[in-house]
Coordinates of C-alpha atoms and ligand atoms in Angstrom, one line a residue:
M726 CA -18.0 6.3 25.4
V727 CA -18.7 2.9 26.7
I728 CA -16.0 0.3 26.0
A729 CA -17.3 -3.0 24.5
A730 CA -16.7 -6.2 26.4
K731 CA -13.5 -8.1 25.6
P732 CA -14.2 -10.0 22.3
T733 CA -13.9 -13.7 21.7
F734 CA -10.5 -14.5 20.2
R735 CA -10.2 -16.6 17.1
T736 CA -6.7 -18.0 17.2
D737 CA -6.5 -20.7 14.5
A738 CA -5.4 -20.4 10.9
F739 CA -8.2 -19.9 8.4
I740 CA -7.6 -22.1 5.4
D741 CA -10.0 -23.2 2.7
G742 CA -13.0 -21.7 4.4
S743 CA -12.5 -23.0 7.9
Y744 CA -10.5 -22.6 11.1
R745 CA -7.8 -25.1 11.8
P746 CA -4.9 -25.3 14.2
A747 CA -1.4 -25.6 12.9
Q748 CA -0.7 -29.1 11.7
S749 CA 2.2 -29.3 14.2
G750 CA -0.1 -28.3 17.0
A751 CA 2.3 -25.5 17.9
R752 CA 1.1 -22.2 19.3
F753 CA 2.7 -19.0 20.3
T754 CA 1.6 -16.4 22.9
T755 CA 0.7 -12.9 22.0
E756 CA 0.5 -10.3 24.8
N757 CA -1.2 -7.0 25.6
P758 CA 1.7 -4.5 25.4
A759 CA -0.2 -2.1 27.7
T760 CA 0.1 -4.6 30.5
G761 CA 2.8 -7.0 29.5
Q762 CA 0.2 -9.8 30.2
A763 CA -0.4 -12.8 27.9
L764 CA -3.5 -12.3 25.7
A765 CA -3.9 -15.3 23.4
E766 CA -2.3 -18.5 22.2
V767 CA -2.2 -18.4 18.4
A768 CA -1.6 -21.2 16.0
A769 CA 2.0 -21.2 14.9
G770 CA 1.7 -22.1 11.2
D771 CA 4.8 -23.3 9.4
A772 CA 5.7 -24.5 5.9
A773 CA 3.1 -27.4 6.0
D774 CA 0.3 -25.0 6.8
I775 CA 1.5 -22.5 4.2
D776 CA 1.5 -25.4 1.7
L777 CA -2.0 -26.4 2.6
A778 CA -3.2 -22.8 2.2
V779 CA -1.4 -22.4 -1.1
R780 CA -3.0 -25.6 -2.5
A781 CA -6.4 -24.3 -1.4
A782 CA -5.7 -20.9 -3.0
R783 CA -4.5 -22.5 -6.2
R784 CA -7.5 -24.8 -6.5
A785 CA -9.8 -21.8 -6.0
F786 CA -7.9 -19.7 -8.5
D787 CA -7.8 -22.4 -11.2
D788 CA -11.4 -23.5 -11.0
G789 CA -12.5 -19.9 -11.4
R790 CA -14.9 -19.8 -8.5
W791 CA -13.7 -16.2 -7.8
S792 CA -11.1 -15.4 -10.5
R793 CA -13.5 -15.8 -13.4
R794 CA -16.5 -14.3 -11.7
A795 CA -17.8 -11.1 -13.4
P796 CA -16.2 -8.0 -11.8
A797 CA -19.7 -6.7 -10.9
D798 CA -20.3 -10.0 -9.0
R799 CA -17.0 -9.7 -7.1
K800 CA -18.0 -6.2 -6.3
R801 CA -21.3 -7.3 -4.8
V802 CA -19.6 -9.8 -2.5
L803 CA -16.9 -7.4 -1.4
L804 CA -19.4 -4.7 -0.6
G805 CA -21.3 -7.2 1.5
F806 CA -18.0 -8.0 3.3
A807 CA -17.4 -4.3 3.9
D808 CA -20.9 -4.1 5.5
L809 CA -20.0 -7.0 7.8
L810 CA -16.8 -5.2 8.7
E811 CA -18.8 -2.2 9.6
A812 CA -21.2 -4.2 11.7
S813 CA -18.1 -5.6 13.5
L814 CA -16.3 -2.2 13.9
E815 CA -16.2 -2.3 17.7
E816 CA -14.9 -5.8 17.9
L817 CA -12.2 -5.3 15.3
A818 CA -11.2 -2.0 16.9
M819 CA -10.9 -3.8 20.2
L820 CA -8.8 -6.6 18.8
D821 CA -6.2 -4.2 17.3
S822 CA -6.2 -2.0 20.4
L823 CA -5.7 -5.0 22.8
E824 CA -3.0 -6.7 20.7
A825 CA -1.1 -3.8 19.2
G826 CA -1.6 -1.2 22.0
K827 CA -3.2 1.2 19.6
P828 CA -5.5 3.9 21.1
I829 CA -9.0 2.6 20.8
T830 CA -10.2 6.0 19.4
D831 CA -7.7 5.7 16.5
C832 CA -8.9 2.1 15.9
R833 CA -12.5 3.3 15.8
T834 CA -12.0 6.4 13.8
V835 CA -9.1 5.6 11.6
D836 CA -8.0 2.0 11.2
V837 CA -11.3 0.2 10.9
P838 CA -13.2 2.9 9.0
D839 CA -10.3 3.2 6.6
A840 CA -10.3 -0.5 6.1
I841 CA -14.0 -0.5 5.3
R842 CA -13.6 2.5 2.9
T843 CA -10.7 0.7 1.2
F844 CA -12.7 -2.5 0.5
R845 CA -15.7 -0.4 -0.7
W846 CA -13.5 1.7 -3.0
F847 CA -11.7 -1.2 -4.7
A848 CA -15.0 -3.2 -4.9
E849 CA -16.6 -0.2 -6.6
A850 CA -13.6 0.4 -8.9
I851 CA -13.2 -3.1 -10.3
D852 CA -16.1 -3.0 -12.7
K853 CA -15.1 0.4 -14.0
V854 CA -11.6 -0.3 -15.2
F855 CA -11.2 -1.0 -18.9
D856 CA -8.7 -3.0 -20.9
A857 CA -7.1 -1.6 -24.0
V858 CA -7.1 -2.1 -27.7
A859 CA -3.7 -1.6 -29.5
P860 CA -3.5 1.0 -32.3
T861 CA -3.0 -1.6 -35.0
G862 CA -3.6 -1.2 -38.7
P863 CA -6.7 -2.8 -40.4
E864 CA -4.9 -6.2 -40.8
A865 CA -4.9 -6.9 -37.0
L866 CA -6.7 -6.5 -33.7
G867 CA -4.6 -6.4 -30.6
L868 CA -6.2 -6.6 -27.2
I869 CA -4.3 -5.8 -24.1
V870 CA -6.1 -7.4 -21.2
R871 CA -5.5 -7.4 -17.5
E872 CA -5.7 -10.8 -15.7
P873 CA -5.3 -11.5 -12.0
I874 CA -1.8 -12.8 -11.1
G875 CA -3.0 -15.9 -9.3
V876 CA -2.0 -16.9 -5.8
V877 CA -0.8 -13.9 -3.8
G878 CA 1.0 -14.0 -0.5
A879 CA 0.6 -10.9 1.8
V880 CA 3.1 -10.5 4.6
V881 CA 2.2 -7.7 6.8
P882 CA 3.4 -5.8 10.0
W883 CA 2.0 -5.1 13.4
N884 CA 1.7 -1.4 13.4
Y885 CA -1.7 -1.3 11.5
P886 CA -2.7 -4.9 11.6
L887 CA -6.2 -4.7 10.0
L888 CA -5.4 -1.8 7.7
M889 CA -2.2 -3.1 6.2
A890 CA -3.8 -6.4 5.5
T891 CA -6.6 -4.5 3.9
W892 CA -4.4 -2.4 1.7
K893 CA -3.2 -5.7 0.2
L894 CA -6.4 -7.7 0.3
A895 CA -8.9 -5.2 -1.2
P896 CA -7.2 -4.7 -4.6
A897 CA -5.9 -8.3 -4.8
L898 CA -9.3 -9.8 -4.1
A899 CA -11.2 -7.3 -6.3
A900 CA -8.9 -8.2 -9.2
G901 CA -9.8 -11.9 -8.8
N902 CA -6.7 -13.3 -7.0
S903 CA -6.6 -15.9 -4.2
V904 CA -4.7 -14.6 -1.1
I905 CA -2.8 -16.0 1.8
V906 CA -2.1 -13.5 4.6
K907 CA 0.8 -14.0 7.0
P908 CA 0.1 -11.5 9.8
A909 CA 2.8 -10.2 12.1
E910 CA 3.2 -12.7 14.9
L911 CA 2.5 -9.9 17.4
T912 CA -0.9 -9.1 15.9
S913 CA -2.8 -11.8 14.2
L914 CA -6.3 -11.6 15.8
S915 CA -8.1 -9.0 13.7
T916 CA -6.9 -10.5 10.4
I917 CA -8.0 -14.0 11.5
R918 CA -11.4 -12.7 12.4
M919 CA -11.6 -10.7 9.1
A920 CA -11.2 -13.9 7.1
E921 CA -14.3 -15.4 8.8
L922 CA -16.3 -12.3 8.0
A923 CA -15.3 -12.5 4.4
S924 CA -16.4 -16.1 4.3
D925 CA -19.8 -15.1 5.9
A926 CA -20.1 -12.5 3.1
G927 CA -19.9 -15.2 0.5
L928 CA -16.2 -15.1 -0.5
P929 CA -15.6 -18.7 -1.8
D930 CA -13.5 -21.1 0.2
G931 CA -9.8 -20.9 -0.5
V932 CA -9.9 -17.3 -1.8
F933 CA -8.8 -15.6 1.5
N934 CA -6.6 -17.6 3.8
V935 CA -4.8 -16.5 6.9
V936 CA -1.8 -18.5 8.3
P937 CA -0.4 -16.9 11.5
G938 CA 3.1 -17.8 12.4
L939 CA 6.7 -16.6 12.7
G940 CA 8.4 -14.7 10.0
E941 CA 11.3 -17.0 9.6
T942 CA 9.1 -20.1 9.2
A943 CA 5.6 -19.2 7.8
G944 CA 6.8 -15.9 6.2
Q945 CA 9.8 -17.5 4.6
A946 CA 7.8 -20.6 3.4
L947 CA 5.4 -18.2 1.6
G948 CA 8.3 -16.3 0.1
R949 CA 10.0 -19.5 -1.2
H950 CA 6.8 -21.4 -2.2
M951 CA 7.1 -22.6 -5.8
D952 CA 3.3 -22.1 -6.5
V953 CA 2.9 -18.6 -5.1
D954 CA 2.8 -16.1 -8.0
M955 CA 3.5 -13.0 -6.0
V956 CA 4.3 -11.7 -2.5
T957 CA 3.2 -8.2 -1.4
F958 CA 5.1 -7.1 1.8
T959 CA 5.0 -4.3 4.3
G960 CA 7.6 -4.1 7.0
S961 CA 11.2 -3.4 7.5
T962 CA 13.6 -2.8 4.6
E963 CA 15.8 -5.6 6.0
V964 CA 13.1 -8.2 5.7
G965 CA 12.0 -6.8 2.3
R966 CA 15.4 -7.7 1.0
Y967 CA 14.9 -11.3 2.2
F968 CA 11.8 -11.5 0.0
L969 CA 13.8 -10.5 -3.1
K970 CA 16.2 -13.3 -2.2
Y971 CA 13.4 -15.8 -1.6
A972 CA 12.0 -15.0 -5.0
A973 CA 15.3 -15.2 -6.7
E974 CA 16.0 -18.6 -5.2
S975 CA 12.6 -20.0 -5.9
N976 CA 10.2 -19.3 -8.8
L977 CA 10.9 -15.6 -9.5
K978 CA 7.6 -14.7 -8.0
E979 CA 6.8 -11.0 -8.2
I980 CA 7.6 -9.0 -5.1
T981 CA 6.3 -5.6 -4.1
L982 CA 7.8 -4.0 -1.0
E983 CA 6.5 -1.2 1.2
C984 CA 9.3 -0.7 3.7
G985 CA 10.6 1.8 6.2
G986 CA 11.1 5.5 6.2
K987 CA 12.8 8.4 7.8
S988 CA 10.5 11.0 6.5
P989 CA 11.4 14.7 6.7
Q990 CA 9.0 17.5 7.7
V991 CA 10.4 20.6 6.1
V992 CA 9.4 24.0 7.6
L993 CA 10.6 26.9 5.5
A994 CA 11.2 30.5 6.4
N995 CA 7.7 31.7 5.5
P996 CA 5.5 29.0 7.0
P997 CA 1.7 29.3 7.5
D998 CA 0.3 29.8 10.9
L999 CA 2.8 28.2 13.3
D1000 CA 0.1 26.8 15.6
L1001 CA -1.2 24.8 12.7
V1002 CA 2.3 23.7 11.7
A1003 CA 3.0 22.6 15.2
E1004 CA -0.2 20.6 15.3
Q1005 CA 0.7 18.9 12.1
V1006 CA 4.3 18.2 13.0
L1007 CA 3.1 16.5 16.2
I1008 CA 0.6 14.4 14.3
A1009 CA 3.3 13.3 11.8
G1010 CA 5.8 12.4 14.6
L1011 CA 3.5 10.9 17.2
M1012 CA 0.6 9.4 15.5
N1013 CA 0.4 5.6 16.3
M1014 CA 3.2 6.2 18.8
G1015 CA 5.6 6.9 15.9
E1016 CA 5.2 3.2 14.9
N1017 CA 4.4 4.4 11.4
C1018 CA 6.3 3.8 8.3
S1019 CA 5.6 7.4 7.1
C1020 CA 6.3 8.9 10.6
G1021 CA 7.7 12.4 10.1
S1022 CA 10.6 11.7 12.4
R1023 CA 13.0 14.4 11.0
L1024 CA 11.9 18.0 11.6
I1025 CA 14.0 20.2 9.3
V1026 CA 13.2 23.8 10.2
D1027 CA 14.5 27.2 9.1
R1028 CA 16.5 28.8 11.9
S1029 CA 14.3 31.9 11.7
V1030 CA 11.3 30.1 13.0
H1031 CA 13.0 27.3 14.9
D1032 CA 12.6 28.7 18.4
A1033 CA 8.9 29.8 18.0
L1034 CA 8.0 26.4 16.5
L1035 CA 9.9 24.4 19.2
E1036 CA 8.1 26.3 21.9
R1037 CA 4.7 25.4 20.4
L1038 CA 5.7 21.7 19.9
V1039 CA 6.8 21.4 23.6
A1040 CA 3.5 23.0 24.7
G1041 CA 1.5 20.9 22.2
I1042 CA 2.6 17.6 23.7
A1043 CA 0.1 18.2 26.5
A1044 CA -2.6 17.3 23.9
W1045 CA -1.0 13.9 23.5
P1046 CA -1.9 11.9 26.7
V1047 CA -0.1 8.6 27.1
G1048 CA -2.1 5.9 28.8
D1049 CA -4.4 2.9 28.6
P1050 CA -5.2 2.3 25.0
L1051 CA -8.8 1.4 25.9
D1052 CA -9.4 4.8 27.4
P1053 CA -11.0 6.9 24.6
A1054 CA -9.0 10.0 25.7
T1055 CA -5.6 8.3 25.2
R1056 CA -3.6 9.3 22.1
L1057 CA -0.4 7.4 22.8
G1058 CA -0.4 3.7 23.8
P1059 CA 2.6 1.5 24.5
M1060 CA 5.4 0.3 22.2
I1061 CA 4.5 -3.0 20.6
E1062 CA 6.7 -5.2 22.8
R1063 CA 9.5 -5.1 25.3
P1064 CA 12.4 -5.4 22.8
H1065 CA 10.9 -2.6 20.8
L1066 CA 10.7 -0.4 23.9
D1067 CA 14.4 -1.1 24.6
K1068 CA 15.2 -0.3 21.0
V1069 CA 13.4 3.1 21.1
L1070 CA 15.0 4.0 24.4
S1071 CA 18.5 3.0 23.1
Y1072 CA 17.9 5.4 20.2
I1073 CA 17.1 8.2 22.6
A1074 CA 20.3 7.4 24.5
A1075 CA 22.3 7.4 21.3
G1076 CA 20.8 10.8 20.5
R1077 CA 22.0 12.2 23.8
D1078 CA 25.4 10.6 23.4
E1079 CA 25.9 12.1 20.0
G1080 CA 25.0 15.6 21.2
A1081 CA 21.2 16.0 20.8
R1082 CA 19.3 17.9 23.5
V1083 CA 16.1 16.4 24.9
V1084 CA 13.6 19.2 25.1
A1085 CA 10.5 16.9 25.9
G1086 CA 10.0 13.4 27.1
G1087 CA 13.1 11.3 26.8
G1088 CA 12.3 8.1 28.6
R1089 CA 10.0 5.3 29.7
T1090 CA 6.7 6.2 31.5
L1091 CA 3.8 4.5 33.3
E1092 CA 6.2 1.6 34.2
A1093 CA 3.9 0.5 37.0
T1094 CA 1.3 -0.6 34.5
G1095 CA 3.7 -3.3 33.2
G1096 CA 3.2 -1.7 29.8
Y1097 CA 5.9 -0.5 27.4
F1098 CA 5.1 3.2 27.3
V1099 CA 7.5 5.9 26.1
A1100 CA 6.9 9.6 26.8
P1101 CA 6.6 11.7 23.6
T1102 CA 10.1 12.9 22.9
I1103 CA 11.5 15.9 21.1
L1104 CA 15.2 16.1 20.4
D1105 CA 16.8 19.4 19.4
D1106 CA 20.3 20.2 18.1
V1107 CA 20.2 17.1 15.9
R1108 CA 22.5 16.8 12.9
N1109 CA 21.4 14.8 9.9
T1110 CA 24.4 12.5 10.3
M1111 CA 23.4 11.4 13.8
T1112 CA 22.0 7.9 14.4
V1113 CA 18.5 9.3 15.4
A1114 CA 18.4 11.2 12.0
R1115 CA 19.5 8.3 9.9
E1116 CA 17.8 5.2 11.3
E1117 CA 14.1 4.4 11.6
I1118 CA 13.3 4.6 15.3
F1119 CA 9.6 3.6 15.0
G1120 CA 8.8 5.4 18.3
P1121 CA 7.4 8.8 19.4
V1122 CA 10.6 10.7 18.8
I1123 CA 11.0 13.8 16.7
S1124 CA 14.5 14.9 15.8
T1125 CA 14.9 18.7 15.1
I1126 CA 17.5 19.9 12.7
A1127 CA 17.9 23.7 12.1
V1128 CA 18.9 24.9 8.6
D1129 CA 19.7 28.3 7.1
S1130 CA 18.2 28.1 3.6
E1131 CA 15.7 26.3 1.4
D1132 CA 18.6 24.6 -0.5
E1133 CA 20.0 23.2 2.7
A1134 CA 16.6 22.0 3.8
V1135 CA 16.0 20.1 0.6
A1136 CA 19.5 18.7 0.5
L1137 CA 19.2 17.4 4.1
A1138 CA 15.6 16.1 3.5
N1139 CA 16.9 14.0 0.6
Q1140 CA 20.1 12.9 2.4
T1141 CA 18.6 9.6 3.5
T1142 CA 18.4 6.1 2.1
Y1143 CA 14.6 6.2 2.5
G1144 CA 12.0 8.0 0.5
L1145 CA 8.5 7.1 1.6
A1146 CA 6.9 10.4 2.6
A1147 CA 7.7 14.1 3.3
S1148 CA 5.8 17.2 4.3
L1149 CA 6.7 20.8 3.6
Y1150 CA 5.3 24.1 5.0
T1151 CA 5.4 27.4 3.2
K1152 CA 2.9 30.2 2.4
D1153 CA 4.5 30.8 -1.0
L1154 CA 3.0 28.8 -3.8
D1155 CA 6.0 28.8 -6.1
T1156 CA 8.2 27.6 -3.2
A1157 CA 5.7 24.9 -2.4
I1158 CA 5.7 23.5 -6.0
R1159 CA 9.5 23.8 -6.3
V1160 CA 10.2 22.0 -3.1
A1161 CA 7.5 19.4 -3.6
R1162 CA 9.2 18.6 -6.9
S1163 CA 12.6 18.4 -5.3
L1164 CA 11.8 16.1 -2.4
R1165 CA 12.5 12.4 -3.3
A1166 CA 9.6 10.7 -1.7
G1167 CA 6.5 8.8 -2.8
T1168 CA 4.1 11.2 -1.1
V1169 CA 4.6 14.9 -0.3
G1170 CA 2.2 16.6 1.9
V1171 CA 1.9 20.4 1.5
N1172 CA 1.1 22.4 4.6
A1173 CA -0.2 19.3 6.3
Y1174 CA 0.9 15.8 7.1
S1175 CA -0.8 13.4 4.8
E1176 CA -0.5 10.0 3.3
G1177 CA -3.2 10.9 0.7
D1178 CA -6.3 8.7 0.8
V1179 CA -7.5 5.5 -0.8
T1180 CA -7.6 7.2 -4.3
T1181 CA -3.9 8.0 -4.3
P1182 CA -1.0 5.6 -4.7
F1183 CA 1.2 5.0 -1.7
G1184 CA 4.7 3.7 -1.8
G1185 CA 8.3 4.7 -1.6
Y1186 CA 11.3 5.9 -3.5
K1187 CA 14.8 4.5 -2.8
E1188 CA 14.9 1.8 0.0
S1189 CA 11.4 2.6 1.1
G1190 CA 9.7 0.6 -1.7
F1191 CA 9.9 -1.6 -4.7
G1192 CA 7.7 -3.0 -7.4
G1193 CA 4.4 -1.3 -6.9
R1194 CA 2.0 0.9 -5.0
D1195 CA -0.6 0.3 -2.3
K1196 CA -3.9 2.2 -2.8
G1197 CA -5.2 4.0 -5.9
L1198 CA -6.1 2.4 -9.2
E1199 CA -2.3 1.9 -9.5
A1200 CA -2.6 -0.9 -6.9
F1201 CA -4.4 -3.0 -9.5
E1202 CA -1.2 -2.9 -11.6
Q1203 CA 0.6 -5.1 -9.1
Y1204 CA -2.1 -7.6 -8.6
T1205 CA -2.7 -8.1 -12.3
Q1206 CA -0.6 -9.0 -15.3
K1207 CA -1.1 -7.9 -18.9
K1208 CA -1.8 -10.3 -21.7
T1209 CA -1.7 -9.4 -25.4
I1210 CA -4.3 -11.2 -27.5
W1211 CA -3.5 -10.8 -31.2
F1212 CA -5.9 -11.4 -34.0
T1213 CA -4.4 -11.4 -37.6
L1214 CA -7.3 -10.5 -39.8
R1215 CA -7.6 -11.9 -43.3
G1216 CA -10.2 -10.7 -45.7
Ligands
NDP1538 P1 9.6 -7.1 10.0 O1 9.9 -6.5 8.7 O2 10.5 -8.0 10.7 O3 8.2 -7.8 9.9 C1 7.2 -7.6 8.9 C2 6.6 -9.0 8.5 O4 7.6 -9.8 8.0 C3 6.0 -9.8 9.7 O5 4.9 -10.5 9.3 C4 7.2 -10.7 10.0 O6 6.8 -11.8 10.8 C5 7.7 -11.1 8.7 N1 9.1 -11.5 8.7 C6 10.0 -11.3 9.7 N2 11.2 -11.9 9.4 C7 10.9 -12.6 8.3 C8 11.7 -13.5 7.5 N3 13.0 -13.8 7.8 N4 11.1 -14.1 6.4 C9 9.9 -13.8 6.1 N5 9.1 -13.0 6.8 C10 9.6 -12.4 7.8 O7 9.2 -5.9 11.0 P2 9.2 -6.0 12.6 O8 7.8 -6.2 12.9 O9 10.1 -6.9 13.2 O10 9.7 -4.5 12.9 C11 11.1 -4.2 12.8 C12 11.2 -2.8 12.3 O11 10.7 -2.8 11.0 C13 10.5 -1.8 13.0 O12 11.1 -1.4 14.2 C14 10.4 -0.7 12.0 O13 11.6 0.0 11.9 C15 10.2 -1.5 10.7 N6 8.8 -1.7 10.4 C16 8.3 -1.0 9.3 C17 6.9 -1.1 9.0 C18 6.3 -0.3 7.9 O14 5.2 -0.1 7.9 N7 7.1 0.0 6.9 C19 6.0 -1.9 9.8 C20 6.6 -2.6 10.8 C21 7.9 -2.5 11.1 P3 7.0 -11.8 12.4 O15 6.1 -10.8 12.9 O16 6.7 -13.2 12.8 O17 8.4 -11.4 12.6

């Protein structure tokens, strides 16, 4: 496949329908993690720019230019926007690949198409959801109506730049809110471009704003702003906690958190075809370089099939070439940045120190490129108490833990502070249902790794999530609030 030419970078904030630099004039540099070279100088928005965007969003919300449009009308605009995203697929894929180091094939076939599908699905859904009438007696009529929340801040991470912004934007915009996105400082370009396309599609000014900038400044300003009604966040659990604090110390804005994970992949004694299991386990552990909140980083496997599965996993890694993200054959790009590379390598070292055995990978690779590549790594002889089994590594590292029974497998799977996703493998239907019900996670994949699709809610149990779900009709819950309108009838 021919690679498109390097796209033009839009690097300013997008506020009230137009591009503008940060009011301070400050910029920060993003780099290409596959080369370590500078890529773009992006506007470093701060509290003043967030305030400008919030004011624009509030004006747009209050005058009803979007919030009071008929749902069918919002649908039409958002479907047009999805068409423009589709026409720009190559450009958007290239932006995420260059800035996040994501394999271009994934960007073309997963990230951008999923984002388009998500906008279309929420656009199509919004004029098909009904409000409710309360079961009153004849003396009253009680309407329970759903209204948009108002001004929504979306603070998103770098691992799926376009898609994570979309999971927030699509339901929030469809429901009639005005949105300000604060992208991760490492990956702003595709979101900035997306805002322009939305404007081209007819989204009114002020409804979709993007303020790039640092978390501690722009992110915090959004979290503490007195006129933001809600913040929807995806990222680390640690920063998720900050948003709860910001809300508590400001205007009690609503907060929804989609945070980290340490997701188990449970392979029981009677698994389906082991070749298939191995393929799925590698996808779960290595997809997006393991920089994935639902990464299946803990492989909990019955001792009776442990050796046969491990052999297949080690052989299967050959199907995961590491290399230039712009090469369509590449399945593993670099880590997002140098500090993250160091963090992932330090986890592998901790695994070794605590007694794990490296059976594949185990270190940096392709160093001459200047990029931050890690070889896909499998650790064996891991115990669930080790650092590599407890903490989110966010790299291409699978930790293997052998167990002797279903009960032990389930107990270890649940022995984590996280609860985002899990997978289980068994040929027995009763076992599958029993174990799926026992796993404390927001999504459980049976005989395959899966996050579900746009129709199903996505979010975490325990410290993986709080306050709502991305995707599915459930996502409308977090971007709307319910109002009771009560009529007392006389006569
Ligand atoms: P963070 O949680 O730090 O970042 C997520 C978003 O929050 C970014 O937009 C970030 O901005 C912003 N942010 C950071 N600090 C603050 C703050 N003090 N106040 C307000 N906003 C803030 O994730 P990182 O990108 O630093 O990654 C760290 C770890 O988090 C990863 O190694 C991984 O374990 C986990 N993670 C989980 C993700 C998930 O999908 N659940 C996604 C990404 C990371 P900025 O980029 O400027 O720091």
